[in-house]
Tab-separated table of C-alpha atoms and ligand atoms in Angstrom:
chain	number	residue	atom	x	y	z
A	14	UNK	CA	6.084	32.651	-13.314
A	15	UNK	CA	4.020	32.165	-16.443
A	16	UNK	CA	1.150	34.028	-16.154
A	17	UNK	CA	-1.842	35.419	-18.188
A	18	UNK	CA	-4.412	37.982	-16.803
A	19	UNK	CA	-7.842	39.053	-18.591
A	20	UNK	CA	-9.304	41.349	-17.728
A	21	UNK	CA	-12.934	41.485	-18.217
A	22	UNK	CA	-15.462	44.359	-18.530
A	23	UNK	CA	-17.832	42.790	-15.384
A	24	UNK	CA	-18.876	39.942	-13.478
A	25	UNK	CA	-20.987	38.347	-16.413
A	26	UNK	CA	-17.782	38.386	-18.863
A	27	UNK	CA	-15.696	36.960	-16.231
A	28	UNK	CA	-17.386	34.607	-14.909
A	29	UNK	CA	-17.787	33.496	-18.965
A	30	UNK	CA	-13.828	33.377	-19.736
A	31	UNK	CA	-13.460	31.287	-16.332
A	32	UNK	CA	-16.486	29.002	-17.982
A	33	UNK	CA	-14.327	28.854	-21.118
A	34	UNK	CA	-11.322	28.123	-19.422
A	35	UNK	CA	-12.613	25.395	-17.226
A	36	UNK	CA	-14.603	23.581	-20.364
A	37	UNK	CA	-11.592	23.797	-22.630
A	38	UNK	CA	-9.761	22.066	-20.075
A	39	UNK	CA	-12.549	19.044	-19.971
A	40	UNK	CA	-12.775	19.073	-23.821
A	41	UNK	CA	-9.082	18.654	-24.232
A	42	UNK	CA	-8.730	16.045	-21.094
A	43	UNK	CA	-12.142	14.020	-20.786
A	44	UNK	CA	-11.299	12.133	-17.427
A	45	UNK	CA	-9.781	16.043	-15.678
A	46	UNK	CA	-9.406	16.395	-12.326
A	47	UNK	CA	-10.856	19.352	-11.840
A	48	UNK	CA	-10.024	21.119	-8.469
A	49	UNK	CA	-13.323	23.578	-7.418
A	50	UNK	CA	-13.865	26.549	-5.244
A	51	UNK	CA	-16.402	27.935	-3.601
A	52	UNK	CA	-17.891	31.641	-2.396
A	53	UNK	CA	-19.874	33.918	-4.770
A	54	UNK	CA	-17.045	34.263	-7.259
A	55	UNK	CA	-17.349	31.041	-9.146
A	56	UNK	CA	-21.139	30.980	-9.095
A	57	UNK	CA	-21.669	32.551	-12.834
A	58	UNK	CA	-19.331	30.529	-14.274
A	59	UNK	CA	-20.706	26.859	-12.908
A	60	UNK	CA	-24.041	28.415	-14.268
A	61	UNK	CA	-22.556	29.004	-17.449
A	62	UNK	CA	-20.896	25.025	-17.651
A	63	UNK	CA	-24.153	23.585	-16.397
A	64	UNK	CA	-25.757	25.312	-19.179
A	65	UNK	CA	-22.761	23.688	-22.056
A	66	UNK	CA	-23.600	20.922	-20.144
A	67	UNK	CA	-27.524	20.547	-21.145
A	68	UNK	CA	-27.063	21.751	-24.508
A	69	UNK	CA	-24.930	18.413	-24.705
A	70	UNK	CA	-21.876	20.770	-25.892
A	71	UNK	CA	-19.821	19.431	-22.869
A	72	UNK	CA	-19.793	16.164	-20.556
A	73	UNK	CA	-18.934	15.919	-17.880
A	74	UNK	CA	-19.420	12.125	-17.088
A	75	UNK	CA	-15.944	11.041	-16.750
A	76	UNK	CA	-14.016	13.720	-14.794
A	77	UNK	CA	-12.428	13.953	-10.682
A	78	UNK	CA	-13.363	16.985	-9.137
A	79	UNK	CA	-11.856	17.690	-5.578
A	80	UNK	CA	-13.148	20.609	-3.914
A	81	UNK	CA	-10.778	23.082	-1.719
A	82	UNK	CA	-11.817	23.060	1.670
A	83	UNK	CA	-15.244	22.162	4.316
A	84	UNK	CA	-15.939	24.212	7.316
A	85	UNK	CA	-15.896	21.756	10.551
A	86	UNK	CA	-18.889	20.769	11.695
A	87	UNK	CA	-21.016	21.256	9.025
A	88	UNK	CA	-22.995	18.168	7.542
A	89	UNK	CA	-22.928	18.088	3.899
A	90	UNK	CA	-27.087	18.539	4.076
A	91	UNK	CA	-26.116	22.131	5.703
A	92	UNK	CA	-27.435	24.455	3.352
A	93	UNK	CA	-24.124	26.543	3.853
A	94	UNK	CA	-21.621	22.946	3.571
A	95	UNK	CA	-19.838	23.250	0.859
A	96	UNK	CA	-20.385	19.890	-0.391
A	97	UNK	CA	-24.560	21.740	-0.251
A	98	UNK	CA	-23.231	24.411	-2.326
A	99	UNK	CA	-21.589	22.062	-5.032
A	100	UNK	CA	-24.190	20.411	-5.523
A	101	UNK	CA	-26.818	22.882	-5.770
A	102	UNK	CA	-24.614	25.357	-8.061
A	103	UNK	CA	-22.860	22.387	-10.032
A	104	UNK	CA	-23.168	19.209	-9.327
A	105	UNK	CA	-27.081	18.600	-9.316
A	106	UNK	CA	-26.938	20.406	-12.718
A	107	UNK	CA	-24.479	18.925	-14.898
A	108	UNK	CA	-23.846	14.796	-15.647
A	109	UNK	CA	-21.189	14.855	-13.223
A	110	UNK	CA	-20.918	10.972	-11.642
A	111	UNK	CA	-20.982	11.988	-7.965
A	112	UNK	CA	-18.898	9.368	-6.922
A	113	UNK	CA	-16.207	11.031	-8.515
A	114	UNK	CA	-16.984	14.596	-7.161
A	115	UNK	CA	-14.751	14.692	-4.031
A	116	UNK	CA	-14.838	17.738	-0.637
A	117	UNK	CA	-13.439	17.168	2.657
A	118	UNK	CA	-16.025	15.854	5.367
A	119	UNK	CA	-16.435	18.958	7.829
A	120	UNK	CA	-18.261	15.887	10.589
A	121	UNK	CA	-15.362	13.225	10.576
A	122	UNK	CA	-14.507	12.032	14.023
A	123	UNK	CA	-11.215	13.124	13.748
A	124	UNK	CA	-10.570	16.015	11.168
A	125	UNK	CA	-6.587	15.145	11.424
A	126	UNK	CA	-6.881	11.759	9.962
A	127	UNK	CA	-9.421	13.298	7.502
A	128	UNK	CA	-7.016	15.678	6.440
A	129	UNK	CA	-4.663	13.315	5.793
A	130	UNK	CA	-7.201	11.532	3.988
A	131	UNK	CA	-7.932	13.682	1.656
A	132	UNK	CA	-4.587	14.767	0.893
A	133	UNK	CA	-3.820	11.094	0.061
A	134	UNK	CA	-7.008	11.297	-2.055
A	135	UNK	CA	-5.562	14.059	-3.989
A	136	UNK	CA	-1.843	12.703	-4.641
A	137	UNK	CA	-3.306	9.583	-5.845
A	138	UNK	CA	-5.641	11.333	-8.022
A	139	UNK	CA	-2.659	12.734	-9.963
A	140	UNK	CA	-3.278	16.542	-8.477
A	141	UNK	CA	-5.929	18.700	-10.409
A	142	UNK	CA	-5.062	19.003	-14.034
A	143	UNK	CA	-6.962	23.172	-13.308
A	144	UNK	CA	-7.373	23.976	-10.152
A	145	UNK	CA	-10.035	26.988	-9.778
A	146	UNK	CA	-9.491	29.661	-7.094
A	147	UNK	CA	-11.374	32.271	-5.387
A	148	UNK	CA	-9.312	34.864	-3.295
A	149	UNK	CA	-10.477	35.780	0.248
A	150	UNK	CA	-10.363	39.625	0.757
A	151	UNK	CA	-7.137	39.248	2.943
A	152	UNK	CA	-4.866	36.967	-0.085
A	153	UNK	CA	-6.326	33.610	1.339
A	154	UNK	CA	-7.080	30.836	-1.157
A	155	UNK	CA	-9.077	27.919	-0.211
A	156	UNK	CA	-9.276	28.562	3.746
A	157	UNK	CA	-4.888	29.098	3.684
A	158	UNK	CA	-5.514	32.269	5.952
A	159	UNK	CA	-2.434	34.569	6.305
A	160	UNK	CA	0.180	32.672	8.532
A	161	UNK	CA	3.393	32.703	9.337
A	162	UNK	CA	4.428	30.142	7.000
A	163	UNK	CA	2.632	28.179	3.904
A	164	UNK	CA	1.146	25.090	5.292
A	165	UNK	CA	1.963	22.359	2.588
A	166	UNK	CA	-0.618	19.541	3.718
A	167	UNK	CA	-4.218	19.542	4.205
A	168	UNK	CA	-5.267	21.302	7.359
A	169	UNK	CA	-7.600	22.341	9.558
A	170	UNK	CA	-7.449	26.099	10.048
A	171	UNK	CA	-8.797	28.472	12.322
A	172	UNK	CA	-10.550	31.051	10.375
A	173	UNK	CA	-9.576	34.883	10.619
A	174	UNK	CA	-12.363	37.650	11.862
A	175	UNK	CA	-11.911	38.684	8.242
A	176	UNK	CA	-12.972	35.409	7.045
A	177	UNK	CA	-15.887	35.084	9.828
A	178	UNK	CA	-16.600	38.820	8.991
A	179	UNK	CA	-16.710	38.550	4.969
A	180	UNK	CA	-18.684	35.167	5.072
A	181	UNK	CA	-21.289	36.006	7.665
A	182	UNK	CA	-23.665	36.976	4.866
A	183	UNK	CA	-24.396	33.795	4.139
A	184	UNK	CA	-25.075	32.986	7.748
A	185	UNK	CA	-27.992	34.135	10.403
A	186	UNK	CA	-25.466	35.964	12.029
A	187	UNK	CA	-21.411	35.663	12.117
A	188	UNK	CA	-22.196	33.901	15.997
A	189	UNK	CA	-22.769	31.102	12.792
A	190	UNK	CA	-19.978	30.842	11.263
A	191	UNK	CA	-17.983	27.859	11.796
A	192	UNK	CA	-14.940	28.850	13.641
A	193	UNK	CA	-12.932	26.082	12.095
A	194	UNK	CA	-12.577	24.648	8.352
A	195	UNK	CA	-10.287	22.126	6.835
A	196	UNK	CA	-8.350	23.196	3.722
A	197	UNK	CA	-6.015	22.052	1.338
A	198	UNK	CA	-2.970	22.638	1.584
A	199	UNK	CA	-0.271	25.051	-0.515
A	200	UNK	CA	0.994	21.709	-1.606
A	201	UNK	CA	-1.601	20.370	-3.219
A	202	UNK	CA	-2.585	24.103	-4.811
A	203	UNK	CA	0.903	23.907	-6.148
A	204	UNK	CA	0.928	20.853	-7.578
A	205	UNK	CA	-1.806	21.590	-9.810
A	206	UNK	CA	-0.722	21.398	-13.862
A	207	UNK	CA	-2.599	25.051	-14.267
A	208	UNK	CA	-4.414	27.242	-11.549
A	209	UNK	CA	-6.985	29.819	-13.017
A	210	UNK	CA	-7.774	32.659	-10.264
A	211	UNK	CA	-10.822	34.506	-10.763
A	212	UNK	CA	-11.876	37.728	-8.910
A	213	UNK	CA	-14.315	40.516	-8.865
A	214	UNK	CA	-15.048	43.438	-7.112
A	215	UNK	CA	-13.389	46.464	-5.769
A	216	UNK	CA	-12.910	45.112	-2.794
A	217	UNK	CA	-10.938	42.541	-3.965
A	218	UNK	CA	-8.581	45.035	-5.661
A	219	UNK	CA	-5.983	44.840	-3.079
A	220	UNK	CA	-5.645	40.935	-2.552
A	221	UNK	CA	-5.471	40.781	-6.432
A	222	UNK	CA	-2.624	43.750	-6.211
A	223	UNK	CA	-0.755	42.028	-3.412
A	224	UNK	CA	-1.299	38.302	-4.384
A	225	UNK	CA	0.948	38.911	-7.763
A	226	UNK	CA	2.624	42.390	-7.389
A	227	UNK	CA	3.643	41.903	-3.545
A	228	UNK	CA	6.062	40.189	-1.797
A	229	UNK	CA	5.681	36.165	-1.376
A	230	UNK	CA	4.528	35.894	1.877
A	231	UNK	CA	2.063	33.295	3.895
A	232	UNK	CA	0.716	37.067	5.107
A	233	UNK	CA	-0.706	36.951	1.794
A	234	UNK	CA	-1.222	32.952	0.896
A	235	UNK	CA	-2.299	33.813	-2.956
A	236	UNK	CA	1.620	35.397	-3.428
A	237	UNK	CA	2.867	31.381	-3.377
A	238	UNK	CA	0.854	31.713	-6.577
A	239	UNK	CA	4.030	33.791	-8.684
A	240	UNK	CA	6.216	30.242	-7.785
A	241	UNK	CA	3.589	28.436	-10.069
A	242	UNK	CA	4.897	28.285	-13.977
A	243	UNK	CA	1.107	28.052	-15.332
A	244	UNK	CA	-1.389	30.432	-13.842
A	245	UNK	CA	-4.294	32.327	-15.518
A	246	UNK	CA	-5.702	35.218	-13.677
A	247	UNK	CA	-9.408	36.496	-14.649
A	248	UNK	CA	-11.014	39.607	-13.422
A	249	UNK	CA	-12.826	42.015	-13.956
A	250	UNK	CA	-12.292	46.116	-14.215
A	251	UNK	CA	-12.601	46.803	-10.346
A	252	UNK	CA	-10.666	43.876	-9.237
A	253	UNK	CA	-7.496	44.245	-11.389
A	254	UNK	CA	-8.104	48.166	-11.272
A	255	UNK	CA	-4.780	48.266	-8.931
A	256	UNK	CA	-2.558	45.736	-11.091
A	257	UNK	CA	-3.455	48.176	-14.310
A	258	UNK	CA	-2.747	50.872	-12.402
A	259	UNK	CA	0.670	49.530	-11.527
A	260	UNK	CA	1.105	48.950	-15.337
A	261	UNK	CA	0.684	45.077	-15.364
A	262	UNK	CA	-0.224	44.291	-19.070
A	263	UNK	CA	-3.368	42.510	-19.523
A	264	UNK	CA	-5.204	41.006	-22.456
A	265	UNK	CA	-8.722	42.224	-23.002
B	327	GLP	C1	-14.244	31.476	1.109
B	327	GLP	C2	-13.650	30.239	0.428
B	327	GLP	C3	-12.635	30.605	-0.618
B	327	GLP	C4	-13.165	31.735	-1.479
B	327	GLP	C5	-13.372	32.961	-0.633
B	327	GLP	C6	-13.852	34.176	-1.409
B	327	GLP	O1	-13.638	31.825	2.294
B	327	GLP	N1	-13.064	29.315	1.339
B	327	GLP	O2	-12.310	29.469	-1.390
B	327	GLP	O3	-12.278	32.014	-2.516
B	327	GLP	O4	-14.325	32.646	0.366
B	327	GLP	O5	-15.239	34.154	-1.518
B	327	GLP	P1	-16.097	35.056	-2.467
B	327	GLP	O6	-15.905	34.485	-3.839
B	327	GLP	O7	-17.496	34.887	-1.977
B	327	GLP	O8	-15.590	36.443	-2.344
């Protein structure tokens, strides 16, 4: 594993590294496939690249994005899709070409041949040159809940009570939550040129700990993660406080 971790004082700062990442990836590569996340995490740092954006230090006319996962059953006009959320904390911002902006559809017919869709979609885009990932409280990344294997392809998942739990918030009530999502697979997360994790919070402290200081285990889906030669973990101070604690170096 090739791996380097910042650690950042707070939200704000990490959610500007991840924004630095991200648009040094489109400034190098132009026409990036850019693999997205959603959840509260990546929110600062889409502000901060729709901002580049408008100033006109950053374009990003030309580049693939394929987005993680889509709960089943959701339309994308849902306001909690998250084909809604893309577009409302990216998309609709920046001079993305829509066309090219690409999430699982959470009302096909048949979500099976929609996963395999999609997964086609990916391989033929080349796999994302950065994918971005969130991590769920219990190690999952996109909707890969702990399992007892890695699935490789895209899926459709039922979702843990600590998923339904952790994103009834955004939800009248966790009776709301979509039982069901469909995710991409480990396969496509590993094929990925470079993956950049971002976390924050205390309570994401131990998924951060056991994601790259555990064992690799589909208990813990983001441990596949120390397999992958290129990854970039940013955090903040609460969310890596158990890595520094175990003496992981970090830069600052
Ligand atoms: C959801 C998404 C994940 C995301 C996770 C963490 O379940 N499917 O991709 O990483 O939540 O969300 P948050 O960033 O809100 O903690």
């Amino acid at each position: 594993m090739i791996m380097r971790i910042y650690q950042e004082a707070d939200y704000a700062a990490m959610s500007r590294r991840a924004a630095n990442l991200i648009a040094a990836e489109v400034i190098r590569k132009p026409n990036c496939v850019l693999g997205l996340a959603t959840g509260s995490t990546p929110v600062g740092a889409y502000k901060q690249l729709a901002v580049w954006n408008q100033q006109g230090d950053l374009s990003f006319k030309e580049v693939q994005s394929v987005n993680l996962d889509e709960y089943k059953g959701l339309a994308p006009s849902h306001d909690q899709s998250y084909r809604y959320f893309m577009q409302t904390n990216l998309f609709d911002h920046i001079d993305i070409d829509i066309a090219k902006t690409h999430v699982p559809d959470g009302l096909a017919a048949d979500a099976d041949t929609e996963c395999a869709r999609y997964d086609e979609l990916v391989r033929s885009l080349g796999y994302a040159d950065l994918q971005l990932l969130g991590l769920g409280r219990n190690g999952h990344i996109g909707f890969n809940e702990p399992c007892d294997r890695f699935v490789k392809e895209t899926h459709v998942v039922d979702l843990t009570q600590s998923t339904i739990d952790a994103n009834a918030r955004f939800f009248a009530s966790a009776d709301d939550v979509p039982r069901q999502a469909l995710t991409m697979g480990i396969g496509c997360i590993m094929a990925a040129r470079r993956v950049l994790l971002i976390a924050s919070g205390e309570d994401k402290a131990d998924a951060v700990y056991n994601a790259f200081c555990g064992p690799i285990t589909p208990q813990c889906p983001a441990s596949i993660l120390q397999l992958h030669n290129d990854v970039v973990l940013v955090g903040d101070k609460a969310a890596l406080s158990k890595l520094a604690a175990a003496g992981v170096p970090v830069c600052e």
